[in-house]
Coordinates of C-alpha atoms and ligand atoms in Angstrom, one line a residue:
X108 CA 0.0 0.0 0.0
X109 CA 3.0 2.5 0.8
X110 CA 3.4 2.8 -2.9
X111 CA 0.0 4.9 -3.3
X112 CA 2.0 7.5 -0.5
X113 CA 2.6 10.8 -2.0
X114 CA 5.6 12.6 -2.3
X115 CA 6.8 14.7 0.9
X116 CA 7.7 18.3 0.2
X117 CA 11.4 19.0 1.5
X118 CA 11.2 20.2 5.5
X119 CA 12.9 23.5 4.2
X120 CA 15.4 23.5 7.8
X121 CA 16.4 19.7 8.1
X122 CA 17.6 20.5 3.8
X123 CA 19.8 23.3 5.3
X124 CA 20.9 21.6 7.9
X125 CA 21.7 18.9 5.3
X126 CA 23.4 20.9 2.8
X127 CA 25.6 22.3 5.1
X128 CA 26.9 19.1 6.6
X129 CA 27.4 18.2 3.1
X130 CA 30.0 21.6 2.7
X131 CA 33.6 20.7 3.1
X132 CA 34.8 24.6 2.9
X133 CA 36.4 25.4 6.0
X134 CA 34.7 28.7 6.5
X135 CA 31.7 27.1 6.5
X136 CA 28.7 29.3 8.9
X137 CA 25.3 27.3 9.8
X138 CA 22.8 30.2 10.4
X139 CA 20.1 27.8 9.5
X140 CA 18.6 25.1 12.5
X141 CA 17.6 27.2 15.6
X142 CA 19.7 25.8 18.6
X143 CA 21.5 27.7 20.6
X144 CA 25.4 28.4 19.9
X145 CA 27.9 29.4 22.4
X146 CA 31.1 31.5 21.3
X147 CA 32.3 27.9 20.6
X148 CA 30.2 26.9 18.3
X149 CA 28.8 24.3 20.7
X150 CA 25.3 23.6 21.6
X151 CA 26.5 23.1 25.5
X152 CA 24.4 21.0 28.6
X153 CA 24.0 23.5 30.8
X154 CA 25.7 22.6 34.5
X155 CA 22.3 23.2 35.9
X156 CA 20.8 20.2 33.9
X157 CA 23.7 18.0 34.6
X158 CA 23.8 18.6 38.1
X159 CA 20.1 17.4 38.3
X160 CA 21.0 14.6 36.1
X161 CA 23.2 13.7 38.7
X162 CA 20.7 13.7 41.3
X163 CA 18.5 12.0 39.4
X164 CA 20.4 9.2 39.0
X165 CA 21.1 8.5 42.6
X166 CA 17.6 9.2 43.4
X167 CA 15.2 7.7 41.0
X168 CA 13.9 4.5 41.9
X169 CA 11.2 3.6 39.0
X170 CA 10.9 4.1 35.4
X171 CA 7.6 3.1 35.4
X172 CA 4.9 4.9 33.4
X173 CA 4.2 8.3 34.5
X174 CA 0.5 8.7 33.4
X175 CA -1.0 10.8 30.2
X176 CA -0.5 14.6 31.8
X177 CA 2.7 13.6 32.8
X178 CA 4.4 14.5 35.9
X179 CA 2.1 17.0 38.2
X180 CA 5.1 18.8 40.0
X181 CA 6.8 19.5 36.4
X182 CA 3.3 20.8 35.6
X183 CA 3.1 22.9 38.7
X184 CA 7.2 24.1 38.9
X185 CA 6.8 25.1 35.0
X186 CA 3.4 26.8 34.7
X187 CA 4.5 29.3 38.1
X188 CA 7.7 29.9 35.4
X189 CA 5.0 31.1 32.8
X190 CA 2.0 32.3 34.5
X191 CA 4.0 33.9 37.5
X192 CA 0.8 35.1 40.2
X193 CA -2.1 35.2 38.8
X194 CA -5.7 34.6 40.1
X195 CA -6.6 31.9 37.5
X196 CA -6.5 29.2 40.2
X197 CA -8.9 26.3 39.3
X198 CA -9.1 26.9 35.5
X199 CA -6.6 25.6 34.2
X200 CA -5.6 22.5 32.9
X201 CA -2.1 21.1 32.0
X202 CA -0.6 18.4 30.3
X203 CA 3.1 17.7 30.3
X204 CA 3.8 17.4 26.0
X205 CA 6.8 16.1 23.9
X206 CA 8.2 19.7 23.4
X207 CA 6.3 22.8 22.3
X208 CA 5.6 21.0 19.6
X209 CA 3.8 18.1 21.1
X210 CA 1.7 20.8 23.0
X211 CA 0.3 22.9 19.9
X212 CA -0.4 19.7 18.4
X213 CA -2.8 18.8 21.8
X214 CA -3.9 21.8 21.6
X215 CA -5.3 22.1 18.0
X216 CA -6.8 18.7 18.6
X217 CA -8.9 20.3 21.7
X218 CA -9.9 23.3 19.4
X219 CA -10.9 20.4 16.4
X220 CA -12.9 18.9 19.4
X221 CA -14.3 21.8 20.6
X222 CA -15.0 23.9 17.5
X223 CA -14.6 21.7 14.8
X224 CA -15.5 24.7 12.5
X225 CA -12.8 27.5 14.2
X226 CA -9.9 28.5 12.5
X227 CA -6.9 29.4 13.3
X228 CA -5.3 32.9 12.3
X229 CA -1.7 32.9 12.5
X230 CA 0.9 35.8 12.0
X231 CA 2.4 36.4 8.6
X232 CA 5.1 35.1 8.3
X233 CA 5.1 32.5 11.2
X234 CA 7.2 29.1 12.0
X235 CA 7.1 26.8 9.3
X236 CA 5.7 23.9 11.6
X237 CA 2.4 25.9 12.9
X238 CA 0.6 25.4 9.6
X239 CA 1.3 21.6 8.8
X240 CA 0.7 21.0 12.5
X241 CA -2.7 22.6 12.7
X242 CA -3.8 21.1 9.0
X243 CA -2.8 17.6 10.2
X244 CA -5.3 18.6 13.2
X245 CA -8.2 19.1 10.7
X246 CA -8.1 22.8 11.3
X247 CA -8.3 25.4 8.4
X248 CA -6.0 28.9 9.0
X249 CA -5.8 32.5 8.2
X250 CA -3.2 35.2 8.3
X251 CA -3.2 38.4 10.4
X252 CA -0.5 41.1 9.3
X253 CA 2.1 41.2 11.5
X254 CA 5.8 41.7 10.0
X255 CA 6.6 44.8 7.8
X256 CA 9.3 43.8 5.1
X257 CA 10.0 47.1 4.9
X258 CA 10.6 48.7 8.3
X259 CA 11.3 44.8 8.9
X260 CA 9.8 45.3 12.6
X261 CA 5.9 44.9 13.5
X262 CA 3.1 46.5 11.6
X263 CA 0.9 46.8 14.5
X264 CA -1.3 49.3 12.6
X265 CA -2.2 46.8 10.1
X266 CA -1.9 43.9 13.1
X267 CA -4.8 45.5 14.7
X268 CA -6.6 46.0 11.4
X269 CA -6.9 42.3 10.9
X270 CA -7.7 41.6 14.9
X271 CA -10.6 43.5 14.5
X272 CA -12.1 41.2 12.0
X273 CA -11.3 38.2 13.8
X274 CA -14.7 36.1 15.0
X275 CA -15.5 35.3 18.4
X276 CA -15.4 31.5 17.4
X277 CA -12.0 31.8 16.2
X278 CA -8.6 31.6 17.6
X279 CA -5.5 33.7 17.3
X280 CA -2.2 32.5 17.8
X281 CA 0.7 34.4 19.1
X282 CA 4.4 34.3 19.5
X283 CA 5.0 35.0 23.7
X284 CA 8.2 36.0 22.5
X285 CA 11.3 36.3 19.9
X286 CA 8.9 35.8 16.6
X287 CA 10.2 32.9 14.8
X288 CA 11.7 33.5 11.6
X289 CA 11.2 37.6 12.3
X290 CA 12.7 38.9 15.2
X291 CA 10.2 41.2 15.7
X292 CA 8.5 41.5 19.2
X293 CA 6.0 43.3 20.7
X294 CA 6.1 45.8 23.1
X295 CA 4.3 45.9 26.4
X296 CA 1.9 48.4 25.5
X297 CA 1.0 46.3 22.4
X298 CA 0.3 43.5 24.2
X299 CA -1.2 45.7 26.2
X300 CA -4.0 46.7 23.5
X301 CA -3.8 43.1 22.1
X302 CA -5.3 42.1 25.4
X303 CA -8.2 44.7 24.7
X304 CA -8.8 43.4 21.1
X305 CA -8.9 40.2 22.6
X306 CA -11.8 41.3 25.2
X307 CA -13.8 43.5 22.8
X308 CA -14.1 40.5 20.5
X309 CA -14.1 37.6 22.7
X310 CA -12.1 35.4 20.4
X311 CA -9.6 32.9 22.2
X312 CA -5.5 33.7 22.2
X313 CA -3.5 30.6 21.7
X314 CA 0.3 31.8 23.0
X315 CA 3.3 30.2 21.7
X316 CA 6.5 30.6 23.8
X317 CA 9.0 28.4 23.1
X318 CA 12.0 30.8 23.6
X319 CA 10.8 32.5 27.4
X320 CA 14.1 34.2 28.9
X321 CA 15.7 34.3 25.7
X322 CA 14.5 38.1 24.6
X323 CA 14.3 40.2 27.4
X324 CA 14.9 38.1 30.7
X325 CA 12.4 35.1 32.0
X326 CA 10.1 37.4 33.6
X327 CA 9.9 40.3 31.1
X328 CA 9.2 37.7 28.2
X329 CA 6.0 36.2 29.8
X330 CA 4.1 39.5 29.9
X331 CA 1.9 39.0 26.7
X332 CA 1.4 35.4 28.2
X333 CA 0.6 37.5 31.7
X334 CA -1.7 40.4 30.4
X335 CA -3.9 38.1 28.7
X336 CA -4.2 35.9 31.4
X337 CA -5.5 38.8 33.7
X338 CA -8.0 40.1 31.3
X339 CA -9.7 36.6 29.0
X340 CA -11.6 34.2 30.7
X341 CA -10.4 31.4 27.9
X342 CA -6.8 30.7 26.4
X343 CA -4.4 28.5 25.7
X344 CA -0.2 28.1 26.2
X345 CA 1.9 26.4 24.1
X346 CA 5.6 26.1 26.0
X347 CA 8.7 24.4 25.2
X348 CA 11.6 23.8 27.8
X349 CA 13.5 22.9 24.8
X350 CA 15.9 26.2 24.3
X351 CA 15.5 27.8 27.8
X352 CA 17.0 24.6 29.8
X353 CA 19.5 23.2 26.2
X354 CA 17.1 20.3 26.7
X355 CA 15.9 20.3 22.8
X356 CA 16.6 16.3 22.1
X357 CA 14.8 15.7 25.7
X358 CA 11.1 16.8 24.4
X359 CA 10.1 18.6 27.4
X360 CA 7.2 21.4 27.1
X361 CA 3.4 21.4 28.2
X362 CA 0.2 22.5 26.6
X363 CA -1.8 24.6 29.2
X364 CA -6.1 25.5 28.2
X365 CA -7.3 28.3 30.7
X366 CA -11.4 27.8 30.9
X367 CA -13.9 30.5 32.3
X368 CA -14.6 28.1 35.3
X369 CA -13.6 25.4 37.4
X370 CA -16.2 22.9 35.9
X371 CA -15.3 23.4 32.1
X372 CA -11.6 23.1 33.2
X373 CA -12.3 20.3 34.3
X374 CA -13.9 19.1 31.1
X375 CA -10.8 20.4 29.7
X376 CA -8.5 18.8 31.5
X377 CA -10.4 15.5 30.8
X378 CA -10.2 15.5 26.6
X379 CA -6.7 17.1 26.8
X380 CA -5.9 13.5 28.9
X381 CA -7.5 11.8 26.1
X382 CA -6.1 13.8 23.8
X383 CA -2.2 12.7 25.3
X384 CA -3.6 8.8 25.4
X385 CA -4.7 8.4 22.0
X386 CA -1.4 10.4 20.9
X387 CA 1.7 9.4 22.2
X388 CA -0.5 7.7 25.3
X389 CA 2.3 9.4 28.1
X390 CA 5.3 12.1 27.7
X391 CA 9.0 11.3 28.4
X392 CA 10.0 11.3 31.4
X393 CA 13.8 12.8 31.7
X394 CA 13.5 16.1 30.4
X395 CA 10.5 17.1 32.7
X396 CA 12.3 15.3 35.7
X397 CA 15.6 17.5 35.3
X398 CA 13.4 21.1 34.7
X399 CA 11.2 19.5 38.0
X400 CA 14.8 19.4 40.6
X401 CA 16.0 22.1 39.1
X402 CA 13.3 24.6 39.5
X403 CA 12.2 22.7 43.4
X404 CA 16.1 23.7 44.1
X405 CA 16.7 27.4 45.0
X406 CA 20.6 27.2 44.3
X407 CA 19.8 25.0 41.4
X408 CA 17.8 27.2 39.9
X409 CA 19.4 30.0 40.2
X410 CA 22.4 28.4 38.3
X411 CA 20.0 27.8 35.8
X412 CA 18.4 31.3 35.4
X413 CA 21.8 32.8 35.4
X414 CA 23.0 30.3 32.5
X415 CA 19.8 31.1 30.7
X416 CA 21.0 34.8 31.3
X417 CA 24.1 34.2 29.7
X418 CA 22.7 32.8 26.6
X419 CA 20.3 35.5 26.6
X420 CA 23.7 38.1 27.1
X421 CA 25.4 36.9 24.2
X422 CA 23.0 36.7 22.0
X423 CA 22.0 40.5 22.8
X424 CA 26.1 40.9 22.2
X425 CA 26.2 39.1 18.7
X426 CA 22.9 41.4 17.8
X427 CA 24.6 44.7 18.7
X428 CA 28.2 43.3 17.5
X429 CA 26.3 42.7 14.4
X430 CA 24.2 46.1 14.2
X431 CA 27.0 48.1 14.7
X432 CA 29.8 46.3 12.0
X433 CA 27.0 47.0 9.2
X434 CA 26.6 50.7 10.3
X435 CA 30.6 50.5 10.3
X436 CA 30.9 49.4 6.9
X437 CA 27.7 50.7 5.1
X438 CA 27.8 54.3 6.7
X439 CA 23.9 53.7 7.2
X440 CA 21.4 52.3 9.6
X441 CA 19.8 50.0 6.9
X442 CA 21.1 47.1 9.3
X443 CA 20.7 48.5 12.9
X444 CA 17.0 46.2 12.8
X445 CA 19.8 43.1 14.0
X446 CA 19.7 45.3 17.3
X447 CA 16.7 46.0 17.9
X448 CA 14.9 42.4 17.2
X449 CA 15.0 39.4 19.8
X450 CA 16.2 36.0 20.6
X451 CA 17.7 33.6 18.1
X452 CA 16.0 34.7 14.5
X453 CA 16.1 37.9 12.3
X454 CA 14.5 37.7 8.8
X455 CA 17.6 39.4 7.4
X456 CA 15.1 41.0 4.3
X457 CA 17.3 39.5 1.5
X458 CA 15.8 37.7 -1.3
X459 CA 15.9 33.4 -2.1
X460 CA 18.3 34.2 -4.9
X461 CA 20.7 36.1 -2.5
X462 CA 20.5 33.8 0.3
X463 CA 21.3 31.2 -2.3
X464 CA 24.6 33.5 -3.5
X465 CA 25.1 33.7 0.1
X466 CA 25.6 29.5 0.4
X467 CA 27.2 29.0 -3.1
X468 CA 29.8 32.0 -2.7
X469 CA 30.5 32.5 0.7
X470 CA 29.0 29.2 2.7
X471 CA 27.0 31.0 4.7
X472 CA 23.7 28.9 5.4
X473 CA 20.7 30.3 6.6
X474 CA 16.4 29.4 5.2
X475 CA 15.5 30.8 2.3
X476 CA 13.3 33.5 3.6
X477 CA 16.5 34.6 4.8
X478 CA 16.0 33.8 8.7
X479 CA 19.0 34.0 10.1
X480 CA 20.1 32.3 13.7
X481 CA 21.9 34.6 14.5
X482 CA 22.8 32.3 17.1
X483 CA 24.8 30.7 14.9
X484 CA 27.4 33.4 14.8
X485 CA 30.7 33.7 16.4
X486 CA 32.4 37.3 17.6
X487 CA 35.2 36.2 14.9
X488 CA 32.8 35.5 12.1
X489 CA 31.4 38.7 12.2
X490 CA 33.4 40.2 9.3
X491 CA 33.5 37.3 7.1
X492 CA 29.5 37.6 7.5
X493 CA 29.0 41.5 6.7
X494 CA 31.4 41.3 3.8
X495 CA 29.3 38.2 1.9
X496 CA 26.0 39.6 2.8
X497 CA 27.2 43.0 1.3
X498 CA 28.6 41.5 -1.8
X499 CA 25.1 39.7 -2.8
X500 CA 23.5 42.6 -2.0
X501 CA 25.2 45.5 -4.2
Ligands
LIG759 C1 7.7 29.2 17.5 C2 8.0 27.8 18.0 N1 7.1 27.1 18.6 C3 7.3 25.8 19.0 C4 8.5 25.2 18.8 C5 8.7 23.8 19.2 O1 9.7 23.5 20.1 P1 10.1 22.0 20.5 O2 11.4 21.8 20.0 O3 10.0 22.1 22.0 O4 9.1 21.1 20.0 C6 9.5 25.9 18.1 C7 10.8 25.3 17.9 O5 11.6 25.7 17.1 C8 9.3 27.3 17.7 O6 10.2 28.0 17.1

């Protein structure tokens, strides 16, 4: 029967990351998969996580099955990481996922259950995963305007334009923070009159924040996730532990629904169990078990927030390194966006035929949008990387 499978359309990342393992020039710069780099080049485990892997090993005694929502005090330890205090107490409903990704798939299945009929709107551009993820749901989509290729920030202007023709039955998705493949985030005061959209129309916010503490510190980066939950009675929280605890291969995240009341949480609660079971029946254990001891351990976890810091720091370094070699070299601020946008991406505005000079002449690899990782970049590369990008350009 396999022979009546259609073909798959390339995964336009993995083909990157493929073509440039397949790149024997020495110069070689991978600004393509979106894993955090230190100055090294190396994706590190932090000490945090290997001290509670440490632990862990003396002290676990079972490997027996944790049950479909996975492990309650990851669940509890986490969502105080993204909801901080808040007075939602006994709505809401979580379920320990394979990654961020494993939790917006949950959570488009709840919606399809739900409201077989809402759709989706999504930010354009957005991650390349959101769309294939939700269609494999059964779930149809939309765009909002969100990115302006020419300012290459937000165009919250025309944002707003298209949240005010969004249905109550519908549901928006948002990035919590750092916009994958832009950059470009939004301030406080426009999540501030998201949050009022979101209450004059009544439709429900989905928030996606796979990269909290990687923009403008842990705390600062959950405010859109924050102000909504003070002001909607319904949401839901897609979160990954993937990039802030270096645990990507683990599959940690957790999908969380916020209801208007204790009773339909508890419905909730029920079909997002169901949900798990019929999927991949319980998460993984070892990912949620090191993010558990080290968030229960005060000194753990402040070795963890301070590593998290320090990925944060040199990414904000690279970003200004960056910013301020272009200004150096082009005697304008055409580039000085690199500065301004957060955590790991920036659409770098350059067309598929540059990018593609960019790999052929220079082996520099980054997506053909031109998202950049600008992760990916070492202090010493820095030149080699505003020369080639100038050259396509001219
Ligand atoms: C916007 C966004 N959401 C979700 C995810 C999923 O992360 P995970 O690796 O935990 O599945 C990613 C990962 O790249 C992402 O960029």
């Amino acid at each position: 029967m396999l022979e009546r499978l259609d073909e798959t359309p390339p995964q336009i990342i993995m083909q990157v990351a493929a073509e440039f393992a397949a790149d024997h020039r020495a110069n070689k710069i991978d600004l393509g998969i979106g894993v955090y780099r230190a100055e090294d080049g190396t994706t590190p485990i932090l000490q945090s996580v290997l001290e509670a892997e440490r632990r862990l090993l003396k002290s676990e005694t079972t490997k027996s099955y944790l049950g479909p929502a996975g492990d309650p005090d990851f669940n509890l330890a986490m969502s105080e990481i993204i909801l901080g205090r808040h007075s939602a107490q006994g709505r809401i409903s979580i379920v320990q996922t394979p990654g961020g990704s494993g939790a917006l798939r949950l959570l488009f299945d709840l919606i399809k259950r739900a409201n077989p009929d809402a759709t989706i709107w999504l930010p354009g551009p957005t991650w390349a995963n959101h769309v294939p993820t939700l269609t494999q749901a059964g779930l149809k989509h939309r765009t909002y305007r969100y990115f302006d290729s020419v300012t290459l920030g937000v165009d919250f202007a025309a944002m707003r334009a298209s949240l005010e023709q969004v249905p109550e039955t519908d549901v928006v998705l948002f990035h919590g923070c750092c916009h994958n493949p832009t950059g470009a985030d939004l301030s406080a005061e426009q999540w501030d009159a998201i949050t009022q959209i979101v209450q004059e129309r009544k439709f429900t916010p989905l928030v996606d924040i796979a990269y909290q503490g990687f923009a403008n510190g842990l705390e600062e980066d959950a405010y859109g996730v924050r102000s909504l939950l003070a002001h909607t009675p319904e949401m839901f929280i897609a979160s990954s532990c993937s990039k802030n605890f270096a645990i990507y291969r683990e599959r940690t995240g957790m999908a969380i629904a916020i209801s208007a009341n204790a009773d339909i949480a508890a419905l909730a609660m029920g079909q997002m169990r169901d949900l798990a079971r019929v999927g991949h029946s319980m998460p993984p254990d070892h990912g949620a078990a090191i993010v558990r001891t080290i968030l229960r351990d005060p000194e753990l976890s402040d070795i963890w927030k301070q590593e998290l810091e320090d990925m944060r720091l040199r990414i904000s370094e690279i970003r200004e390194a960056l910013a301020t070699a272009f200004r150096v070299r082009t005697n304008s601020d055409r580039f000085d966006f690199l500065a301004t946008h957060r955590g790991m991406f920036s659409l770098l505005g350059i067309t598929p035929q540059q990018v593609g000079r960019l790999r052929d002449g220079h082996a520099v690899y980054m997506v053909s949008d031109s998202r950049m990782n600008v992760a990916g970049l070492r202090h010493e590369q820095i030149g080699q990387f505003v020369e080639a990008v100038l050259s396509v350009i001219d």
